[in-house]
PDB file of C-alpha atoms in Angstrom:
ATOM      1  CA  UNK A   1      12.266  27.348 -12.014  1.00 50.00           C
ATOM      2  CA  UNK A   2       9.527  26.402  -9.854  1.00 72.00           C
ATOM      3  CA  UNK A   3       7.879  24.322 -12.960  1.00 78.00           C
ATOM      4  CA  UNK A   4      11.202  22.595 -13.917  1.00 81.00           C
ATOM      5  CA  UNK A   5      11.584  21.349  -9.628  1.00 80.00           C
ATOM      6  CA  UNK A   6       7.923  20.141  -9.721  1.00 77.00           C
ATOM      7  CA  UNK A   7       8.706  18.019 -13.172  1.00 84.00           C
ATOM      8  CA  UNK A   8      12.361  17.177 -11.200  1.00 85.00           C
ATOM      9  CA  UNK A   9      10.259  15.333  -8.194  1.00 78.00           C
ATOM     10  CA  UNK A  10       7.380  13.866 -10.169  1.00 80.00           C
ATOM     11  CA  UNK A  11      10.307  11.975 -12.222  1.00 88.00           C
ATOM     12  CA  UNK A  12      11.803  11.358  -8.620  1.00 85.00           C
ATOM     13  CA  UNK A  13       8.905   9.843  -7.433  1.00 81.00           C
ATOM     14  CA  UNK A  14       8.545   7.692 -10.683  1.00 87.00           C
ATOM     15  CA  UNK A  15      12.382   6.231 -10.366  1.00 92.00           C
ATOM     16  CA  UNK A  16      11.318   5.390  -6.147  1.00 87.00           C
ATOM     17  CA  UNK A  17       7.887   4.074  -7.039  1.00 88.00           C
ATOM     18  CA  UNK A  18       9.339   1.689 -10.033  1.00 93.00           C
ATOM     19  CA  UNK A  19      12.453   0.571  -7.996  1.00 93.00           C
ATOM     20  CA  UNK A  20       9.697   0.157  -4.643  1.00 92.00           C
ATOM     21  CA  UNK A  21       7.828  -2.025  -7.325  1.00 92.00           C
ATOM     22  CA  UNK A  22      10.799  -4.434  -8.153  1.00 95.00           C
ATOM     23  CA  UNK A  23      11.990  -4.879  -4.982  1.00 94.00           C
ATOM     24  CA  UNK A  24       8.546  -5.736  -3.861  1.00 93.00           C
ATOM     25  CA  UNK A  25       7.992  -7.830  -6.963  1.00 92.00           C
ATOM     26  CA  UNK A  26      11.104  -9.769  -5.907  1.00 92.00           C
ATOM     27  CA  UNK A  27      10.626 -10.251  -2.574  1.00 91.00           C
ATOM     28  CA  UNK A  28       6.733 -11.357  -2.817  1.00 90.00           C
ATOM     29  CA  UNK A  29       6.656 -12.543  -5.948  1.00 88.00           C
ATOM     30  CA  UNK A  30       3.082 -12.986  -6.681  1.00 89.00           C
ATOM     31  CA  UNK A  31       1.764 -10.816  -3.920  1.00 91.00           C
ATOM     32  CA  UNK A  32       4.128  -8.050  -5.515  1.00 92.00           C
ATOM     33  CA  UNK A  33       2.381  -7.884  -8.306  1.00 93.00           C
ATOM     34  CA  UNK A  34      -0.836  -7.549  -5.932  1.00 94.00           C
ATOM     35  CA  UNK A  35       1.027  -4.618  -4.700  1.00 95.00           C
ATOM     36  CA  UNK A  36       2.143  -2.143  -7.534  1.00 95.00           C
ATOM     37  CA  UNK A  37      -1.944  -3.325  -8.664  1.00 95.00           C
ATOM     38  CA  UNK A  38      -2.943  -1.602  -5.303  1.00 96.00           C
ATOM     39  CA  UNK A  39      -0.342   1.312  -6.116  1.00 94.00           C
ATOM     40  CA  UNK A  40      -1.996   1.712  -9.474  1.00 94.00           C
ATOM     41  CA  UNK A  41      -5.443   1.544  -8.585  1.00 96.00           C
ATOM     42  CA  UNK A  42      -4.389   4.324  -5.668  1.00 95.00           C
ATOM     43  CA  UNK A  43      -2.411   6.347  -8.285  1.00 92.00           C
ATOM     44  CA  UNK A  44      -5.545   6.529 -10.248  1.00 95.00           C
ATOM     45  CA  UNK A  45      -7.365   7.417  -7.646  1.00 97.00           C
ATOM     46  CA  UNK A  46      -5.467  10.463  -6.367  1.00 94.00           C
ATOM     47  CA  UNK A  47      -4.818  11.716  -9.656  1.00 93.00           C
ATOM     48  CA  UNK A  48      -8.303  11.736 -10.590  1.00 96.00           C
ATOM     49  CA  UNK A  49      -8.904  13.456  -6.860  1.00 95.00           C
ATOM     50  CA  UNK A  50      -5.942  16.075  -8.174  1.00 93.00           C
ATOM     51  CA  UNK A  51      -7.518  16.893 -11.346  1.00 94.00           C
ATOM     52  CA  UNK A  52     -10.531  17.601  -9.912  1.00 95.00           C
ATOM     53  CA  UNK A  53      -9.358  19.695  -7.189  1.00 92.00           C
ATOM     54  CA  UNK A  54      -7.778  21.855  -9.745  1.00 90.00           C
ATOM     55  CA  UNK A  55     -10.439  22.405 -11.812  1.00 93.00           C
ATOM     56  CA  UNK A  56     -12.953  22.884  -9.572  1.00 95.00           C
ATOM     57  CA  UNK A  57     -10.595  24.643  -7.177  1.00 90.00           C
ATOM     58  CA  UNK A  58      -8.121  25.691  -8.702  1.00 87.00           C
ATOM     59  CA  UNK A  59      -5.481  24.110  -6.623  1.00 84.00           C
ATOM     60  CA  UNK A  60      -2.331  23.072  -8.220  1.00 82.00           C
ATOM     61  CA  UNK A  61       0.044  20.026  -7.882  1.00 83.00           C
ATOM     62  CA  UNK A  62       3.045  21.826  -6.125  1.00 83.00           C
ATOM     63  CA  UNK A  63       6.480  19.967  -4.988  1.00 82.00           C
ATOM     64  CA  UNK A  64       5.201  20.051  -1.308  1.00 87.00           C
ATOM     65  CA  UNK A  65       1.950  18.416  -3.020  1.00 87.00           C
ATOM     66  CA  UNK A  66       4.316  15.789  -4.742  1.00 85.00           C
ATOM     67  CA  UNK A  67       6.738  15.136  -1.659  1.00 87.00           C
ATOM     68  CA  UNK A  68       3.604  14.287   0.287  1.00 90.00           C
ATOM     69  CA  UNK A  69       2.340  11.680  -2.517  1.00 89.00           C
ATOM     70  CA  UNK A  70       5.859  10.431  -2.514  1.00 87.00           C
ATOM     71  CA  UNK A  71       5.756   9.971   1.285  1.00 90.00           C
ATOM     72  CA  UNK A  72       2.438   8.516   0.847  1.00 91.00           C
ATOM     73  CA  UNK A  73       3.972   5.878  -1.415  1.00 90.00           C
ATOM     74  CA  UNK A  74       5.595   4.223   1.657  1.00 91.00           C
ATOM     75  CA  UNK A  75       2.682   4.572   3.273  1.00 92.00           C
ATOM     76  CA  UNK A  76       0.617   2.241   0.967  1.00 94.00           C
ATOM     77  CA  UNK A  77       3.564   0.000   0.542  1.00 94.00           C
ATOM     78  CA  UNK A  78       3.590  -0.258   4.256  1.00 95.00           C
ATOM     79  CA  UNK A  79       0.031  -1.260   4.761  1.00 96.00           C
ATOM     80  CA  UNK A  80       0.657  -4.365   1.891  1.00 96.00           C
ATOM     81  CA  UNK A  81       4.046  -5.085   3.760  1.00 95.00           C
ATOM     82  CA  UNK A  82       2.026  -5.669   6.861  1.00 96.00           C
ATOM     83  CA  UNK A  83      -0.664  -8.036   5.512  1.00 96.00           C
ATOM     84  CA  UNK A  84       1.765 -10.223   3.595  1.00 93.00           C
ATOM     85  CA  UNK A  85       3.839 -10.504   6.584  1.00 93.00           C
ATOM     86  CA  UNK A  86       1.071 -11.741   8.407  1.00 94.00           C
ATOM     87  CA  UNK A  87       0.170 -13.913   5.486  1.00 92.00           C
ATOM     88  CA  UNK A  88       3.231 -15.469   6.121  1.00 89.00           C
ATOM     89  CA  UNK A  89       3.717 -15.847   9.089  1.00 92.00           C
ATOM     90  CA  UNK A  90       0.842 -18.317   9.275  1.00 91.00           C
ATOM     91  CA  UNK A  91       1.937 -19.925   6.757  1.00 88.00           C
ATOM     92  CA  UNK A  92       4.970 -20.965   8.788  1.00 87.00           C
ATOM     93  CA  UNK A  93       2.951 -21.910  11.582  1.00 90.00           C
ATOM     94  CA  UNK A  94       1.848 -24.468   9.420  1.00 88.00           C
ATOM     95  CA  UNK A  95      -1.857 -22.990   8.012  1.00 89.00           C
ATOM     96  CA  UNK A  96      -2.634 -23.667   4.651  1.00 87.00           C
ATOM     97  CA  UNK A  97      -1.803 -20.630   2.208  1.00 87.00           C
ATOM     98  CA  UNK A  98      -6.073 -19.793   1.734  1.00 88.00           C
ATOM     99  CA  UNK A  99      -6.576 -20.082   4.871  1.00 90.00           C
ATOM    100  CA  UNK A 100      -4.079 -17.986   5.647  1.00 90.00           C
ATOM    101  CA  UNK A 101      -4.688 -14.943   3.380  1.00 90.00           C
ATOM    102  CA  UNK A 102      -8.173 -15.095   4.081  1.00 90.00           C
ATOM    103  CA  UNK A 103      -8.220 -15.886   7.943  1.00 92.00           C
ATOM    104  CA  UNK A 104      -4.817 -12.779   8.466  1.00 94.00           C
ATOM    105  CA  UNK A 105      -6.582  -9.842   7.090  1.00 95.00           C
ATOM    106  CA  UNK A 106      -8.542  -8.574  10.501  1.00 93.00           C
ATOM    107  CA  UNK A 107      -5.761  -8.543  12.149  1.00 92.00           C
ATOM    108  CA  UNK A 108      -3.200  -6.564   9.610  1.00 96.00           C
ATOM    109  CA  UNK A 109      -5.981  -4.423   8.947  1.00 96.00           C
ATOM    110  CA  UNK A 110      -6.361  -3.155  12.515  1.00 96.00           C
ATOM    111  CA  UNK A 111      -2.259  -2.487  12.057  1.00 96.00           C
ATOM    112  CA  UNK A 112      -3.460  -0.280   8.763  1.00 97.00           C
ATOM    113  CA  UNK A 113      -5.411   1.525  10.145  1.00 97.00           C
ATOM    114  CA  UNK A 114      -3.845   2.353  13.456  1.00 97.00           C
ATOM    115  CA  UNK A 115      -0.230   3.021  11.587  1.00 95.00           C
ATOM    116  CA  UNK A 116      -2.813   5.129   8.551  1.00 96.00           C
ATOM    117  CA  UNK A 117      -4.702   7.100  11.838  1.00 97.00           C
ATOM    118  CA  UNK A 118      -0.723   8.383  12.738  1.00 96.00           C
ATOM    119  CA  UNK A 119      -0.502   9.372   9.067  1.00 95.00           C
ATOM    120  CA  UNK A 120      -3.593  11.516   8.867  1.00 96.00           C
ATOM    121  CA  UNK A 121      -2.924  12.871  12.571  1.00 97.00           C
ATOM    122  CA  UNK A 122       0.287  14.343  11.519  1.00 95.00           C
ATOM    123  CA  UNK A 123      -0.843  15.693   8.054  1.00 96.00           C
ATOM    124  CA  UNK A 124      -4.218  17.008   9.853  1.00 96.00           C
ATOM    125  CA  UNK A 125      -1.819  19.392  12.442  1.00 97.00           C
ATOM    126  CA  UNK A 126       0.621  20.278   9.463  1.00 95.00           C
ATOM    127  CA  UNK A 127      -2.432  21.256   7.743  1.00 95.00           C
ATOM    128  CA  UNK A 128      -3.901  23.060  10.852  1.00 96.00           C
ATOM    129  CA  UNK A 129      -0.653  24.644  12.729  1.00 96.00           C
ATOM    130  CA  UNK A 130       0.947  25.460   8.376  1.00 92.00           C
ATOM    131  CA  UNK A 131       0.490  27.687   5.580  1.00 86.00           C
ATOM    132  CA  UNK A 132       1.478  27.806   2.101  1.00 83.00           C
ATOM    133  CA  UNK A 133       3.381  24.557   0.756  1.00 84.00           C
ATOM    134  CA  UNK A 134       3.356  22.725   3.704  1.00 90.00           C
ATOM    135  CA  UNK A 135      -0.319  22.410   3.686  1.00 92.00           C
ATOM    136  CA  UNK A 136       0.074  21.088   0.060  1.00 90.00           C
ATOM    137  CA  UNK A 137       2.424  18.013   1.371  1.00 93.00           C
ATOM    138  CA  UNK A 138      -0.388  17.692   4.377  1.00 95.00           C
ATOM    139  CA  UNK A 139      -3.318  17.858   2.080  1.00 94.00           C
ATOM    140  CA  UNK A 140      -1.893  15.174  -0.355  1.00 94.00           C
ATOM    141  CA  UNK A 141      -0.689  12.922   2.119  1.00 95.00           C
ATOM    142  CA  UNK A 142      -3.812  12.818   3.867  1.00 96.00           C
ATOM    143  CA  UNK A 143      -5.635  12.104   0.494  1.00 96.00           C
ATOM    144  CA  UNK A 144      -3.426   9.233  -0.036  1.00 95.00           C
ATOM    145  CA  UNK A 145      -3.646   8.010   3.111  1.00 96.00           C
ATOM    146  CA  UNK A 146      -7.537   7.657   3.105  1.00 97.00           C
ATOM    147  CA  UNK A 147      -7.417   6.294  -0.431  1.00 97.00           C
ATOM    148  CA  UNK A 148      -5.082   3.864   1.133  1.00 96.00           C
ATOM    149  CA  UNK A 149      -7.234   2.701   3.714  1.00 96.00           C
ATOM    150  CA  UNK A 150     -10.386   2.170   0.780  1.00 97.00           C
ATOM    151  CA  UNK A 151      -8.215   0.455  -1.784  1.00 97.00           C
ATOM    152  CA  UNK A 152      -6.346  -2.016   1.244  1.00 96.00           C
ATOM    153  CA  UNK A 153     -10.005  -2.998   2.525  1.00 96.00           C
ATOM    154  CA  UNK A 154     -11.841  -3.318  -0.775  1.00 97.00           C
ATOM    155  CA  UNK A 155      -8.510  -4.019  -3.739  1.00 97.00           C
ATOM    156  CA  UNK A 156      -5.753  -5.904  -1.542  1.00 96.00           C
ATOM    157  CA  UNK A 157      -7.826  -8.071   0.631  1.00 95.00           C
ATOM    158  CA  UNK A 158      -9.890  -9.644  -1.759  1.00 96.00           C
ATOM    159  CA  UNK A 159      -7.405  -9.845  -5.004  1.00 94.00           C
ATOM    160  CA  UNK A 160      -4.945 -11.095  -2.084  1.00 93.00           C
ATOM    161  CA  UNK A 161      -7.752 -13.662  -1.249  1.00 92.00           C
ATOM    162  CA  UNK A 162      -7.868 -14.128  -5.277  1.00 91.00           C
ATOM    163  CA  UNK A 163      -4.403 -14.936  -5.923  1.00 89.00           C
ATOM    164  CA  UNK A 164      -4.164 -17.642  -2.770  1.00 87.00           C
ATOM    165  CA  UNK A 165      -7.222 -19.640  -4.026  1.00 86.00           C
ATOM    166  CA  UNK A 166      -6.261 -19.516  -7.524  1.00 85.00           C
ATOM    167  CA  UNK A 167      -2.890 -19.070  -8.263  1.00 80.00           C
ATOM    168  CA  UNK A 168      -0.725 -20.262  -5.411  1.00 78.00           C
ATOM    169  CA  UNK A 169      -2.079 -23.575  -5.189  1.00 72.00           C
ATOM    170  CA  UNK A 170      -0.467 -24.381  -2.163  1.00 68.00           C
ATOM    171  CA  UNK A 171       3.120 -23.414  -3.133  1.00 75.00           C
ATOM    172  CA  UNK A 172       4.206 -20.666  -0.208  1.00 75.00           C
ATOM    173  CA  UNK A 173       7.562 -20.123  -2.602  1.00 79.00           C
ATOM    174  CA  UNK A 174       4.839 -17.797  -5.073  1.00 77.00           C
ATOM    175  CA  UNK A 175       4.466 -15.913  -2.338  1.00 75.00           C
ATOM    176  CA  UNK A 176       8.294 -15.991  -1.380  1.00 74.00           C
ATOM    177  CA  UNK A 177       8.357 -18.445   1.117  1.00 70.00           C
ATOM    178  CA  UNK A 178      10.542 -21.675   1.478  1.00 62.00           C
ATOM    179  CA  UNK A 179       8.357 -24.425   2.332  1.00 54.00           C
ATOM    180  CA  UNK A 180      10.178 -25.050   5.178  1.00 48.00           C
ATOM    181  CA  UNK A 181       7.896 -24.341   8.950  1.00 48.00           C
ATOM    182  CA  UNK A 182       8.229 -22.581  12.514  1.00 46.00           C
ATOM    183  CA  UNK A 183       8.277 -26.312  14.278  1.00 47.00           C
ATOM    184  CA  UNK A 184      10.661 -27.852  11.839  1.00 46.00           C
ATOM    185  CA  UNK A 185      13.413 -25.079  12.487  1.00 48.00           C
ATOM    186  CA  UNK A 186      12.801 -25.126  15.745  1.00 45.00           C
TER     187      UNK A 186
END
C-alpha cells in the first residue's frame, strides 16, 4: 500500500510539474523555457541529494518526502515568476530588454530570498516541533528550497541574462510582452 501511494504522488507531481511547465512556457515564452531548465537543473540536484541520503543514510523517499518536493515546485516556480515580472515590468517602463534582465535581478533576488527565508523557517519548525513523516515533507522542502536559492543566483540569472542578449533581440513579445509601454497606455 504504502509503495503503490508513494508511486501515486511521484506520478502526481509529474502531471503538476509538466502542466506548471506549459503554462509557464506559454505565458513567457522564451523565459519559460529558462524556467522548466532551472526546474531540471534543481530536479537533478535534489535527486542526486536523495540518493545520497539514502545510501549513506538510509533515508527513504516517503509521500511526506514527495508532497514537500511537490510544494517545493511552486516554490522554484515562484522565485522565476518574480524575476520575469520584474523583467517586465521595465520593459514597459520603456528600458531596453538587456538592460532590463540584467539591471532587475538585485532586486527580485532580494524578493527570493526573503519569500525562500519563509520557506525554510516553516520547514525548519516542522522539522523541529514534528516527528515521523512530517519531518520528511520539512526535510525535502527545505532541501529544495536552498537548491532553489543556488540554482536562481548562479542558473536563472545568467541564462536569463543569456537569452536577452542573444535571443530576444529586442522583441519583448519572446518574452510575452506586447510592445506596447506604461506612458503610451497611460
Amino acid at each position: 500500500l504504502g509503495e503503490g501511494t508513494l508511486r501515486a504522488g511521484v506520478i502526481a507531481g509529474l502531471v503538476g510539474l509538466a502542466l506548471v511547465g506549459l503554462y509557464m512556457l506559454l505565458y513567457y515564452r522564451l523565459l519559460g523555457l529558462v524556467a522548466i531548465c532551472s526546474l531540471a537543473i534543481s530536479g537533478a540536484t535534489l535527486w542526486s541529494i536523495i540518493a545520497w541520503l539514502g545510501e549513506s543514510k538510509g533515508l527513504a523517499l516517503t509521500l511526506a518526502g514527495a508532497t514537500g518536493i511537490i510544494v517545493s515546485i511552486g516554490v522554484q516556480v515562484d522565485s522565476n515568476i518574480v524575476y520575469y515580472e520584474r523583467i517586465k515590468e521595465e520593459v514597459r517602463r520603456g528600458r531596453a530588454v538587456r538592460s532590463a534582465a540584467a539591471g532587475s535581478f538585485r532586486a527580485a533576488f532580494s524578493t527570493i530570498v526573503w519569500a525562500d527565508l519563509a520557506s525554510l523557517i516553516g520547514a525548519g519548525v516542522l522539522y523541529q516541533l514534528t516527528s515521523g513523516t512530517v519531518r520528511g515533507f520539512a526535510l525535502y522542502l527545505g532541501i529544495a528550497t536552498l537548491i532553489d536559492l543556488a540554482v536562481s543566483f548562479f542558473f536563472m540569472r545568467p541564462l536569463v541574462v543569456f537569452v536577452a542578449r542573444r535571443l530576444v533581440n529586442e522583441r519583448p513579445t519572446r518574452l510575452g510582452l506586447t510592445t506596447v509601454t506604461e506612458e503610451a497606455s497611460v
